[in-house]
Coordinates of N, CA and C in Angstrom, one line a residue:
X872 N 27.6 53.0 -28.6 CA 27.1 54.4 -28.9 C 27.9 55.0 -30.0
X873 N 29.2 54.8 -30.0 CA 30.1 55.4 -31.1 C 30.9 54.3 -31.7
X874 N 30.9 54.1 -33.0 CA 31.8 53.2 -33.6 C 32.8 54.0 -34.4
X875 N 34.1 53.7 -34.2 CA 35.2 54.4 -34.9 C 35.8 53.4 -35.8
X876 N 35.9 53.7 -37.1 CA 36.5 52.8 -38.1 C 37.2 53.6 -39.2
X877 N 37.9 54.7 -38.7 CA 38.7 55.5 -39.6 C 40.0 55.9 -38.9
X878 N 41.1 56.1 -39.6 CA 42.4 56.3 -39.0 C 42.5 57.8 -38.4
X879 N 43.3 57.9 -37.3 CA 43.7 59.2 -36.8 C 42.6 60.0 -36.1
X880 N 41.6 59.3 -35.6 CA 40.4 60.0 -34.9 C 40.8 60.2 -33.4
X881 N 40.4 61.4 -32.9 CA 40.5 61.7 -31.5 C 39.1 61.9 -31.0
X882 N 38.8 61.2 -29.9 CA 37.5 61.3 -29.2 C 37.8 61.9 -27.9
X883 N 37.3 63.1 -27.7 CA 37.7 63.9 -26.5 C 36.5 64.6 -25.8
X884 N 36.5 64.5 -24.5 CA 35.5 65.3 -23.7 C 34.1 64.9 -23.8
X885 N 33.7 63.7 -24.2 CA 32.4 63.3 -24.3 C 31.9 62.4 -23.1
X886 N 30.6 62.3 -23.0 CA 30.1 61.4 -22.0 C 29.3 60.3 -22.7
X887 N 29.6 59.0 -22.4 CA 28.9 57.9 -23.0 C 28.1 57.2 -21.9
X888 N 26.8 57.1 -22.1 CA 25.9 56.6 -21.0 C 24.8 55.6 -21.5
X889 N 24.8 54.5 -20.9 CA 23.7 53.5 -21.0 C 23.2 53.0 -22.4
X890 N 24.2 52.6 -23.2 CA 23.7 51.9 -24.4 C 23.2 50.5 -24.0
X891 N 22.2 50.0 -24.6 CA 21.7 48.7 -24.3 C 21.5 47.9 -25.6
X892 N 21.4 46.6 -25.4 CA 21.1 45.7 -26.5 C 20.4 44.5 -25.9
X893 N 19.3 44.2 -26.4 CA 18.5 43.0 -26.0 C 18.7 41.9 -26.9
X894 N 18.9 40.7 -26.3 CA 19.2 39.5 -27.1 C 18.0 39.2 -28.1
X895 N 18.3 38.7 -29.2 CA 17.3 38.3 -30.2 C 17.8 37.2 -31.0
X896 N 16.9 36.6 -31.8 CA 17.3 35.5 -32.7 C 18.3 36.0 -33.7
X897 N 18.2 37.3 -34.2 CA 19.1 37.9 -35.2 C 20.4 38.1 -34.6
X898 N 20.5 38.4 -33.3 CA 21.8 38.7 -32.6 C 21.9 38.1 -31.3
X899 N 22.2 36.8 -31.2 CA 22.3 36.1 -30.0 C 23.6 36.3 -29.2
X900 N 24.5 37.1 -29.7 CA 25.8 37.4 -29.1 C 26.0 38.9 -28.9
X901 N 25.1 39.6 -28.2 CA 25.2 41.0 -28.2 C 26.3 41.5 -27.3
X902 N 26.7 42.7 -27.6 CA 27.6 43.5 -26.7 C 27.3 44.9 -26.8
X903 N 27.6 45.7 -25.9 CA 27.4 47.1 -25.9 C 28.7 47.8 -25.4
X904 N 29.0 48.9 -26.0 CA 30.2 49.6 -25.6 C 30.0 51.1 -25.8
X905 N 30.7 51.9 -25.0 CA 30.6 53.3 -25.3 C 31.3 53.6 -26.6
X906 N 32.5 53.1 -26.8 CA 33.2 53.2 -28.1 C 33.6 51.8 -28.6
X907 N 33.2 51.5 -29.8 CA 33.6 50.3 -30.5 C 34.7 50.6 -31.5
X908 N 35.8 49.9 -31.4 CA 37.0 50.3 -32.3 C 37.0 49.3 -33.5
X909 N 36.9 49.8 -34.7 CA 36.9 49.0 -35.9 C 38.3 48.8 -36.4
X910 N 38.5 47.9 -37.3 CA 39.8 47.5 -37.8 C 40.6 48.6 -38.5
X911 N 39.9 49.7 -39.0 CA 40.6 50.8 -39.7 C 40.9 52.0 -38.8
X912 N 40.8 51.8 -37.4 CA 40.9 52.9 -36.5 C 42.3 53.1 -35.9
X913 N 43.3 52.8 -36.7 CA 44.7 53.0 -36.2 C 44.9 54.5 -35.9
X914 N 45.7 54.8 -34.9 CA 45.9 56.2 -34.5 C 44.8 56.8 -33.6
X915 N 43.9 55.9 -33.1 CA 42.8 56.4 -32.3 C 43.2 56.9 -30.9
X916 N 42.8 58.1 -30.6 CA 43.0 58.6 -29.2 C 41.7 58.8 -28.5
X917 N 41.5 58.2 -27.4 CA 40.3 58.3 -26.5 C 40.8 59.1 -25.3
X918 N 40.4 60.3 -25.1 CA 41.0 61.2 -24.1 C 40.0 62.0 -23.3
X919 N 40.1 61.9 -22.0 CA 39.2 62.7 -21.1 C 37.7 62.6 -21.4
X920 N 37.3 61.4 -21.5 CA 35.9 61.1 -21.7 C 35.3 60.4 -20.4
X921 N 34.0 60.4 -20.3 CA 33.4 59.7 -19.2 C 32.5 58.6 -19.8
X922 N 32.7 57.4 -19.2 CA 31.9 56.2 -19.6 C 31.1 55.8 -18.3
X923 N 29.8 55.9 -18.3 CA 29.1 55.7 -17.1 C 27.7 55.0 -17.4
X924 N 27.3 54.2 -16.4 CA 26.0 53.5 -16.5 C 25.9 52.7 -17.8
X925 N 26.9 52.0 -18.2 CA 26.8 51.2 -19.4 C 26.4 49.8 -19.0
X926 N 25.3 49.3 -19.6 CA 24.8 48.0 -19.3 C 23.9 48.0 -18.1
X927 N 23.5 49.1 -17.6 CA 22.7 49.1 -16.3 C 21.2 49.2 -16.5
X928 N 20.7 49.3 -17.8 CA 19.3 49.4 -18.0 C 18.6 48.0 -17.6
X929 N 17.4 48.1 -17.2 CA 16.7 46.9 -16.8 C 16.6 45.8 -17.8
X930 N 16.5 46.2 -19.1 CA 16.4 45.2 -20.2 C 17.7 44.9 -20.9
X931 N 18.8 45.4 -20.4 CA 20.1 45.2 -21.0 C 20.6 43.7 -20.8
X932 N 21.1 43.1 -21.9 CA 21.7 41.8 -21.8 C 23.0 41.8 -22.6
X933 N 23.9 40.9 -22.4 CA 25.1 40.7 -23.2 C 26.3 41.3 -22.5
X934 N 27.4 41.4 -23.2 CA 28.7 41.9 -22.7 C 28.6 43.5 -22.7
X935 N 29.4 44.1 -21.8 CA 29.4 45.5 -21.6 C 30.9 46.0 -21.5
X936 N 31.2 47.1 -22.2 CA 32.5 47.7 -22.1 C 32.4 49.2 -22.3
X937 N 33.4 49.9 -21.7 CA 33.5 51.3 -22.0 C 34.1 51.5 -23.4
X938 N 35.3 50.9 -23.7 CA 36.0 50.9 -25.0 C 36.2 49.4 -25.3
X939 N 35.9 49.1 -26.6 CA 36.0 47.6 -26.9 C 36.5 47.4 -28.3
X940 N 37.3 46.3 -28.4 CA 37.8 45.6 -29.6 C 39.1 46.3 -30.1
X941 N 39.2 46.5 -31.4 CA 40.4 47.1 -32.0 C 41.2 46.1 -32.8
X942 N 40.7 45.0 -33.2 CA 41.5 44.0 -34.0 C 42.0 44.7 -35.3
X943 N 43.3 44.4 -35.5 CA 43.9 44.9 -36.7 C 44.4 46.4 -36.7
X944 N 44.3 47.0 -35.5 CA 44.7 48.4 -35.4 C 46.1 48.6 -34.8
X945 N 46.6 49.8 -34.8 CA 47.9 50.1 -34.2 C 47.8 51.5 -33.6
X946 N 48.6 51.8 -32.7 CA 48.8 53.1 -32.1 C 47.4 53.7 -31.5
X947 N 46.9 52.9 -30.5 CA 45.7 53.3 -29.8 C 46.1 53.9 -28.4
X948 N 45.6 55.1 -28.1 CA 45.8 55.7 -26.8 C 44.5 55.9 -26.1
X949 N 44.4 55.4 -24.8 CA 43.2 55.5 -24.0 C 43.8 56.2 -22.7
X950 N 43.5 57.5 -22.6 CA 44.2 58.3 -21.6 C 43.3 59.3 -20.9
X951 N 43.3 59.3 -19.5 CA 42.6 60.3 -18.7 C 41.1 60.2 -18.7
X952 N 40.6 59.0 -18.9 CA 39.1 58.8 -19.0 C 38.6 58.3 -17.6
X953 N 37.3 58.4 -17.4 CA 36.6 57.9 -16.2 C 35.6 56.8 -16.7
X954 N 35.8 55.6 -16.1 CA 34.9 54.5 -16.4 C 34.2 54.2 -15.0
X955 N 32.9 54.2 -15.0 CA 32.2 53.9 -13.7 C 30.8 53.3 -14.0
X956 N 30.5 52.3 -13.2 CA 29.2 51.7 -13.2 C 28.9 51.0 -14.6
X957 N 29.8 50.1 -14.9 CA 29.7 49.3 -16.1 C 29.3 47.9 -15.7
X958 N 28.2 47.3 -16.1 CA 27.7 46.0 -15.7 C 27.0 45.3 -16.8
X959 N 26.8 44.0 -16.5 CA 26.0 43.2 -17.4 C 25.1 42.3 -16.6
X960 N 24.0 42.0 -17.3 CA 23.0 41.0 -16.7 C 23.4 39.6 -17.0
X961 N 22.8 38.7 -16.3 CA 23.0 37.3 -16.4 C 21.9 36.6 -17.1
X962 N 22.1 36.2 -18.4 CA 21.0 35.6 -19.1 C 21.2 34.1 -19.1
X963 N 20.4 33.4 -18.4 CA 20.5 31.9 -18.3 C 19.4 31.3 -19.1
X964 N 19.7 31.1 -20.4 CA 18.6 30.6 -21.2 C 19.2 30.0 -22.5
X965 N 18.6 30.4 -23.6 CA 18.9 29.8 -24.9 C 20.3 30.3 -25.3
X966 N 20.7 31.4 -24.9 CA 22.0 32.0 -25.3 C 23.1 31.8 -24.3
X967 N 24.2 32.5 -24.5 CA 25.3 32.4 -23.5 C 24.9 32.8 -22.1
X968 N 25.5 32.2 -21.1 CA 25.2 32.7 -19.8 C 26.5 33.1 -19.0
X969 N 27.5 33.6 -19.7 CA 28.7 34.0 -19.1 C 29.2 35.4 -19.5
X970 N 28.3 36.3 -19.7 CA 28.7 37.6 -20.1 C 29.6 38.3 -19.1
X971 N 30.4 39.2 -19.6 CA 31.3 39.9 -18.7 C 31.2 41.4 -18.9
X972 N 31.7 42.2 -17.9 CA 31.7 43.6 -17.9 C 33.2 44.0 -17.9
X973 N 33.6 45.0 -18.7 CA 34.9 45.5 -18.8 C 35.0 47.0 -19.0
X974 N 35.9 47.7 -18.4 CA 36.1 49.1 -18.7 C 36.7 49.2 -20.1
X975 N 37.8 48.5 -20.2 CA 38.6 48.6 -21.5 C 38.9 47.1 -21.9
X976 N 38.5 46.8 -23.2 CA 38.7 45.5 -23.7 C 39.3 45.6 -25.1
X977 N 40.6 45.1 -25.3 CA 41.2 45.1 -26.6 C 41.5 43.7 -26.9
X978 N 41.1 43.3 -28.1 CA 41.3 41.9 -28.5 C 41.6 41.8 -30.0
X979 N 42.6 41.0 -30.4 CA 42.8 40.8 -31.8 C 41.9 39.8 -32.4
X980 N 41.1 39.1 -31.5 CA 40.2 38.1 -31.9 C 39.0 38.2 -31.0
X981 N 38.2 39.3 -31.2 CA 37.1 39.5 -30.2 C 36.0 38.4 -30.3
X982 N 35.8 37.7 -31.4 CA 34.8 36.7 -31.4 C 35.3 35.3 -30.9
X983 N 36.6 35.2 -30.6 CA 37.2 34.0 -30.1 C 37.3 32.9 -31.0
X984 N 37.3 33.1 -32.3 CA 37.3 32.0 -33.3 C 38.7 31.6 -33.5
X985 N 39.0 30.3 -33.6 CA 40.3 29.8 -33.8 C 40.9 30.2 -35.1
X986 N 42.1 30.7 -35.1 CA 42.8 31.1 -36.3 C 42.4 32.4 -36.8
X987 N 41.5 33.1 -36.1 CA 41.0 34.4 -36.6 C 41.6 35.6 -36.0
X988 N 42.9 35.6 -35.7 CA 43.5 36.7 -35.0 C 44.0 37.8 -36.0
X989 N 43.7 39.1 -35.7 CA 44.2 40.2 -36.4 C 45.0 41.1 -35.5
X990 N 46.3 41.1 -35.4 CA 47.1 41.7 -34.3 C 46.8 43.2 -34.1
X991 N 47.0 43.6 -32.8 CA 47.0 45.0 -32.4 C 48.4 45.3 -31.9
X992 N 48.9 46.5 -32.4 CA 50.2 46.9 -32.0 C 50.2 48.3 -31.5
X993 N 50.9 48.6 -30.4 CA 51.1 49.9 -29.9 C 49.9 50.5 -29.2
X994 N 49.8 50.1 -27.9 CA 48.7 50.5 -27.1 C 49.2 51.3 -25.9
X995 N 48.6 52.4 -25.6 CA 48.9 53.1 -24.4 C 47.6 53.4 -23.6
X996 N 47.6 52.8 -22.3 CA 46.4 53.0 -21.5 C 47.0 53.6 -20.2
X997 N 46.7 54.9 -20.0 CA 47.3 55.7 -18.9 C 46.3 56.6 -18.2
X998 N 46.5 56.8 -16.9 CA 45.8 57.8 -16.1 C 44.3 57.7 -16.2
X999 N 43.8 56.5 -16.3 CA 42.3 56.3 -16.3 C 41.8 56.0 -14.9
X1000 N 40.6 56.4 -14.5 CA 39.9 56.1 -13.3 C 38.9 55.0 -13.6
X1001 N 39.0 53.8 -13.0 CA 38.1 52.7 -13.3 C 37.5 52.2 -12.0
X1002 N 36.1 52.2 -11.9 CA 35.4 51.7 -10.7 C 34.0 51.2 -11.0
X1003 N 33.6 50.4 -10.2 CA 32.2 49.9 -10.3 C 31.9 49.1 -11.5
X1004 N 32.8 48.1 -11.8 CA 32.7 47.2 -12.9 C 32.1 45.9 -12.4
X1005 N 31.0 45.4 -12.8 CA 30.4 44.2 -12.2 C 29.6 43.4 -13.2
X1006 N 29.6 42.1 -12.9 CA 28.9 41.1 -13.6 C 28.6 39.9 -12.7
X1007 N 27.5 39.2 -12.9 CA 27.3 38.0 -12.1 C 28.4 36.9 -12.4
X1008 N 29.1 37.1 -13.5 CA 30.1 36.0 -13.8 C 31.5 36.5 -13.7
X1009 N 31.9 37.4 -14.6 CA 33.3 37.9 -14.6 C 33.4 39.4 -15.0
X1010 N 34.3 40.1 -14.4 CA 34.5 41.5 -14.7 C 36.0 41.8 -14.7
X1011 N 36.3 42.8 -15.5 CA 37.7 43.3 -15.7 C 37.8 44.8 -15.8
X1012 N 38.8 45.4 -15.1 CA 39.1 46.8 -15.3 C 39.6 47.0 -16.7
X1013 N 40.7 46.2 -17.0 CA 41.3 46.2 -18.3 C 41.6 44.8 -18.7
X1014 N 41.1 44.4 -19.9 CA 41.4 43.1 -20.5 C 42.1 43.2 -21.8
X1015 N 43.3 42.7 -21.9 CA 44.0 42.6 -23.2 C 44.0 41.1 -23.6
X1016 N 43.5 40.9 -24.8 CA 43.1 39.5 -25.2 C 43.8 39.1 -26.6
X1017 N 44.4 38.0 -26.6 CA 45.0 37.4 -27.9 C 46.2 38.2 -28.3
X1018 N 46.5 38.4 -29.5 CA 47.7 38.9 -30.1 C 47.8 40.5 -30.0
X1019 N 48.2 41.0 -28.9 CA 48.3 42.4 -28.7 C 49.8 42.7 -28.2
X1020 N 50.5 43.6 -28.9 CA 51.9 43.8 -28.5 C 52.2 45.3 -28.4
X1021 N 53.4 45.6 -27.7 CA 53.8 46.9 -27.5 C 52.8 47.7 -26.7
X1022 N 52.5 47.2 -25.5 CA 51.4 47.7 -24.6 C 52.0 48.4 -23.4
X1023 N 51.6 49.6 -23.1 CA 51.9 50.4 -22.0 C 50.7 50.6 -21.1
X1024 N 50.7 50.1 -19.9 CA 49.6 50.3 -19.0 C 50.2 50.9 -17.7
X1025 N 49.9 52.2 -17.5 CA 50.5 52.9 -16.3 C 49.6 53.9 -15.7
X1026 N 49.7 54.0 -14.4 CA 49.1 55.1 -13.6 C 47.6 55.1 -13.7
X1027 N 47.0 53.9 -13.8 CA 45.5 53.8 -13.8 C 45.1 53.5 -12.4
X1028 N 43.9 54.0 -12.0 CA 43.3 53.8 -10.7 C 42.1 52.8 -10.9
X1029 N 42.2 51.6 -10.3 CA 41.2 50.6 -10.5 C 40.6 50.1 -9.2
X1030 N 39.3 50.2 -9.0 CA 38.7 49.7 -7.8 C 37.3 49.2 -8.1
X1031 N 36.7 48.4 -7.1 CA 35.3 48.0 -7.2 C 35.0 47.1 -8.4
X1032 N 35.9 46.2 -8.7 CA 35.6 45.2 -9.7 C 35.0 44.0 -9.1
X1033 N 33.9 43.5 -9.5 CA 33.2 42.4 -8.8 C 32.6 41.4 -9.8
X1034 N 32.7 40.2 -9.5 CA 32.1 39.1 -10.3 C 32.1 37.8 -9.5
X1035 N 31.4 36.8 -9.9 CA 31.3 35.6 -9.1 C 32.4 34.6 -9.7
X1036 N 33.5 34.5 -9.0 CA 34.5 33.6 -9.5 C 34.2 32.1 -9.2
X1037 N 33.2 31.9 -8.5 CA 32.7 30.5 -8.2 C 31.6 30.0 -9.0
X1038 N 31.3 30.7 -10.1 CA 30.2 30.3 -10.9 C 30.6 29.1 -11.8
X1039 N 29.6 28.5 -12.4 CA 29.8 27.3 -13.3 C 30.8 27.5 -14.4
X1040 N 30.7 28.7 -15.0 CA 31.6 29.0 -16.2 C 33.1 29.1 -15.7
X1041 N 33.4 29.9 -14.7 CA 34.8 30.1 -14.3 C 35.3 28.8 -13.6
X1042 N 34.5 28.0 -13.0 CA 34.9 26.8 -12.4 C 35.4 25.8 -13.5
X1043 N 34.8 25.9 -14.7 CA 35.2 24.9 -15.7 C 36.4 25.3 -16.5
X1044 N 36.9 26.5 -16.3 CA 38.0 27.0 -17.1 C 39.3 26.5 -16.6

């Protein structure tokens, strides 16, 4: 819904709800997020927002997250937000069949390509309420991925995270 790719931005007091993306030949690796963090978004503050019903539309496919990515950034604060009912569908076909749902996902290498890491430094994730995160495959309240340093995660309330740990994808990891 919102892509931030400029330094020193504060996103405060907004509600993000139900962005969807349908798989296509042009984009076989879709994801949807309330806020997508670009590489020039150092100093981003995400404060007192609500992220709800993300990925819950009938035709939604792909990964889902409230706040996502951040490769190459520094000094990111995610404080006092509410994340609820974030989910993803299971697409068992021509494309990936292991999509995940996450409230907060920060990665220095979001596409997972070897040697393609762009470090994230200085992250504060505090006082967030996270609930109802679900996927038929894997779900996370908070996922910190690849080269992320100087991270503070405190006083978050996380409940209702569900996924199938016995599925074919997680059994092979």
